[in-house]
Coordinates of C-alpha atoms in Angstrom, one line a residue:
Chain A
X1 CA 187.7 246.0 80.7
X2 CA 184.1 247.5 80.8
X3 CA 182.8 248.3 77.3
X4 CA 179.5 249.6 76.4
X5 CA 178.7 249.9 72.7
X6 CA 175.6 251.7 71.5
X7 CA 174.0 251.3 68.0
X8 CA 170.8 252.0 66.2
X9 CA 170.7 255.9 66.0
X10 CA 170.0 257.6 62.7
X11 CA 167.6 260.1 61.1
X12 CA 163.7 259.7 61.8
X13 CA 160.7 261.2 60.8
X14 CA 158.5 262.7 63.6
X15 CA 155.9 260.0 64.9
X16 CA 158.1 257.1 63.8
X17 CA 160.0 254.6 65.9
X18 CA 163.5 253.7 66.3
X19 CA 165.3 251.0 68.9
X20 CA 168.6 251.7 70.4
X21 CA 170.8 248.8 71.6
X22 CA 173.7 248.7 73.9
X23 CA 175.9 245.7 73.8
X24 CA 177.8 245.3 77.0
X25 CA 181.0 243.4 77.8
X26 CA 183.9 243.0 80.2
X27 CA 181.4 242.6 83.3
X28 CA 178.7 240.4 84.4
X29 CA 175.8 242.4 83.1
X30 CA 172.9 240.8 85.0
X31 CA 174.6 242.2 88.3
X32 CA 173.9 245.9 87.3
X33 CA 171.3 248.5 87.0
X34 CA 171.6 250.2 83.6
X35 CA 170.3 253.5 82.2
X36 CA 170.0 255.8 79.1
X37 CA 171.1 259.5 79.2
X38 CA 170.6 261.7 76.3
X39 CA 172.1 265.1 75.5
X40 CA 170.8 267.3 72.9
X41 CA 173.2 269.2 70.6
X42 CA 175.1 271.5 72.7
X43 CA 173.0 271.0 75.7
X44 CA 173.4 269.4 79.1
X45 CA 172.8 266.0 80.1
X46 CA 169.3 264.4 80.6
X47 CA 168.3 261.0 82.2
X48 CA 166.0 259.2 80.2
X49 CA 165.2 255.9 82.0
X50 CA 166.7 253.3 84.2
X51 CA 166.2 249.5 84.5
X52 CA 167.0 247.1 87.6
X53 CA 169.4 244.3 87.1
X54 CA 166.7 241.7 86.7
X55 CA 164.6 243.9 84.4
X56 CA 161.8 243.7 87.0
X57 CA 161.5 247.5 87.5
X58 CA 161.7 250.4 85.2
X59 CA 161.9 254.2 85.7
X60 CA 161.2 256.9 83.0
X61 CA 161.4 260.6 82.8
X62 CA 157.9 262.1 82.4
X63 CA 158.6 263.5 78.8
X64 CA 159.1 260.0 77.6
X65 CA 156.7 257.9 79.8
X66 CA 154.3 256.0 77.5
X67 CA 156.4 256.5 74.2
X68 CA 159.9 255.0 75.4
X69 CA 160.4 251.4 76.6
X70 CA 163.7 250.2 78.3
X71 CA 164.5 246.7 78.3
X72 CA 167.4 244.2 78.6
X73 CA 168.3 240.7 77.6
X74 CA 170.7 239.5 80.1
X75 CA 171.5 236.3 78.3
X76 CA 172.8 238.5 75.4
X77 CA 174.3 241.2 77.8
X78 CA 172.3 243.8 76.0
X79 CA 170.3 246.7 76.8
X80 CA 167.7 248.4 74.7
X81 CA 165.5 251.6 74.3
X82 CA 162.4 251.5 72.1
X83 CA 161.6 254.9 71.0
X84 CA 158.0 255.3 69.7
X85 CA 156.0 258.5 68.5
X86 CA 159.5 260.3 68.1
X87 CA 159.5 264.2 68.5
X88 CA 161.8 266.8 67.3
X89 CA 162.8 267.6 71.0
X90 CA 164.0 263.8 71.3
X91 CA 166.9 264.7 69.0
X92 CA 170.0 263.8 71.2
X93 CA 173.1 261.9 71.4
X94 CA 172.0 258.6 73.6
X95 CA 174.4 257.2 76.1
X96 CA 174.1 253.7 77.6
X97 CA 175.6 253.7 81.0
X98 CA 176.2 251.2 84.0
X99 CA 175.3 252.7 87.1
X100 CA 176.4 256.2 85.9
X101 CA 180.0 255.1 86.3
X102 CA 180.7 253.7 83.0
X103 CA 179.5 255.3 79.6
X104 CA 179.3 254.3 76.0
X105 CA 180.4 256.4 73.2
X106 CA 176.8 257.5 72.2
X107 CA 174.5 257.1 69.4
X108 CA 173.0 260.2 67.7
X109 CA 169.3 260.2 67.1
X110 CA 168.0 263.1 64.7
X111 CA 164.1 263.3 64.5
X112 CA 163.5 265.6 61.5
X113 CA 161.0 265.6 58.5
Chain B
X1 CA 161.6 267.0 90.7
X2 CA 164.9 267.8 92.3
X3 CA 166.3 270.9 90.7
X4 CA 170.1 270.9 90.8
X5 CA 171.4 274.5 90.4
X6 CA 175.2 274.5 89.3
X7 CA 177.2 277.4 89.2
X8 CA 179.1 279.0 87.8
X9 CA 178.2 278.6 84.0
X10 CA 181.7 279.2 82.8
X11 CA 185.0 279.6 84.4
X12 CA 188.5 280.6 83.1
X13 CA 191.4 279.6 85.2
X14 CA 195.4 279.8 85.1
X15 CA 197.6 276.7 85.2
X16 CA 198.2 275.9 88.8
X17 CA 195.1 277.8 89.9
X18 CA 192.6 276.2 92.4
X19 CA 189.0 276.4 91.4
X20 CA 185.7 275.1 92.7
X21 CA 182.2 274.4 91.2
X22 CA 179.1 274.4 93.3
X23 CA 175.8 272.5 92.8
X24 CA 172.7 273.3 95.1
X25 CA 169.9 270.8 95.3
X26 CA 166.4 272.1 95.8
X27 CA 166.2 269.4 98.7
X28 CA 168.4 267.2 100.8
X29 CA 170.0 264.5 98.4
X30 CA 171.8 262.9 101.2
X31 CA 175.2 262.9 99.7
X32 CA 173.9 261.1 96.6
X33 CA 176.0 263.3 94.2
X34 CA 178.3 262.6 91.3
X35 CA 180.6 264.8 89.4
X36 CA 181.4 264.4 85.9
X37 CA 184.0 265.8 83.5
X38 CA 183.1 265.8 79.6
X39 CA 185.4 266.8 76.9
X40 CA 184.1 267.9 73.5
X41 CA 182.8 265.0 71.4
X42 CA 183.2 262.5 74.0
X43 CA 181.1 260.8 76.7
X44 CA 181.1 261.9 80.5
X45 CA 183.8 260.5 82.8
X46 CA 182.9 260.0 86.6
X47 CA 185.2 261.9 88.7
X48 CA 183.6 261.9 92.1
X49 CA 180.7 259.8 93.6
X50 CA 178.8 259.9 97.0
X51 CA 180.0 263.4 97.1
X52 CA 183.3 262.8 98.3
X53 CA 184.7 259.6 96.9
X54 CA 187.3 259.6 94.3
X55 CA 186.6 257.4 91.2
X56 CA 189.6 255.1 90.4
X57 CA 192.2 256.4 88.2
X58 CA 191.0 260.1 88.8
X59 CA 194.0 262.4 89.8
X60 CA 193.8 263.4 93.4
X61 CA 193.8 267.0 92.6
X62 CA 190.1 266.5 92.0
X63 CA 188.1 266.4 95.4
X64 CA 184.3 266.7 96.3
X65 CA 182.8 267.9 99.6
X66 CA 179.3 269.0 100.8
X67 CA 176.2 267.4 102.4
X68 CA 172.4 268.0 102.4
X69 CA 171.5 270.4 99.7
X70 CA 175.1 272.1 99.1
X71 CA 178.1 270.4 97.3
X72 CA 181.2 271.2 95.4
X73 CA 183.9 269.9 93.1
X74 CA 187.5 271.5 93.7
X75 CA 190.3 271.1 91.4
X76 CA 193.6 271.8 93.3
X77 CA 196.0 273.0 90.6
X78 CA 194.4 273.5 87.3
X79 CA 196.1 271.3 84.4
X80 CA 195.7 271.9 80.7
X81 CA 193.8 268.5 80.4
X82 CA 191.2 269.8 82.9
X83 CA 189.5 271.7 80.3
X84 CA 186.3 270.7 79.4
X85 CA 182.7 270.5 80.7
X86 CA 181.6 269.6 84.3
X87 CA 178.2 268.4 85.4
X88 CA 176.9 267.1 88.5
X89 CA 174.0 264.5 89.0
X90 CA 171.7 263.8 91.9
X91 CA 170.9 260.1 92.2
X92 CA 168.7 260.3 95.4
X93 CA 165.2 260.5 93.6
X94 CA 163.7 259.8 90.4
X95 CA 163.9 261.6 88.0
X96 CA 167.6 261.8 88.5
X97 CA 168.7 265.3 87.5
X98 CA 171.8 266.8 86.3
X99 CA 173.0 270.3 87.0
X100 CA 173.3 272.6 83.9
X101 CA 177.0 272.5 83.5
X102 CA 180.1 274.5 84.0
X103 CA 182.4 275.1 81.1
X104 CA 186.0 275.3 82.2
X105 CA 188.8 276.9 80.2
X106 CA 192.3 277.8 80.6
X107 CA 193.0 281.4 80.9

């Protein structure tokens, strides 16, 4: 059974950093593209970043480019999202997804002073 | 960026009723279109991919159609468990973009 479990969310002040993790199990992690999608409270879904199966290529939405870094450790079957210079508009539940077919339960990031 | 215009924003349907939700892309997305259901407090669940392919385990009352810039999701015979929010996602070009969502309720 495919399982994706996010962690690392929490309350953080504007301008600070946070690193999210997504532990994957139930499939061969190194075979799949992965991505992060976020959802602000009571809002719609927003793609954040994607990474190829090898980690050799990454893609970001413009509003996070230069501030967020997606990465993966295939030996640990774990996906990461390093979030720097956080802004209030980054407040959202962050979902890890395998190819947009399987999704984790999400982790809430709140950026507030 | 490809804009996904989803309609209607909300919909109320009776049990057994057939409903449709539409997504229009601002340019051709070559059937790179998926549909999701999201229930309150839960993560999205994939219903349809590649515009018309039913995800394993999804009831056959869900179907997708369309091509080019126009796509639709149909539920043939509304059931109580179909209440929720529905989103489309275009996977043709970065940045990937979602529709704004449709809230589906039982009348």
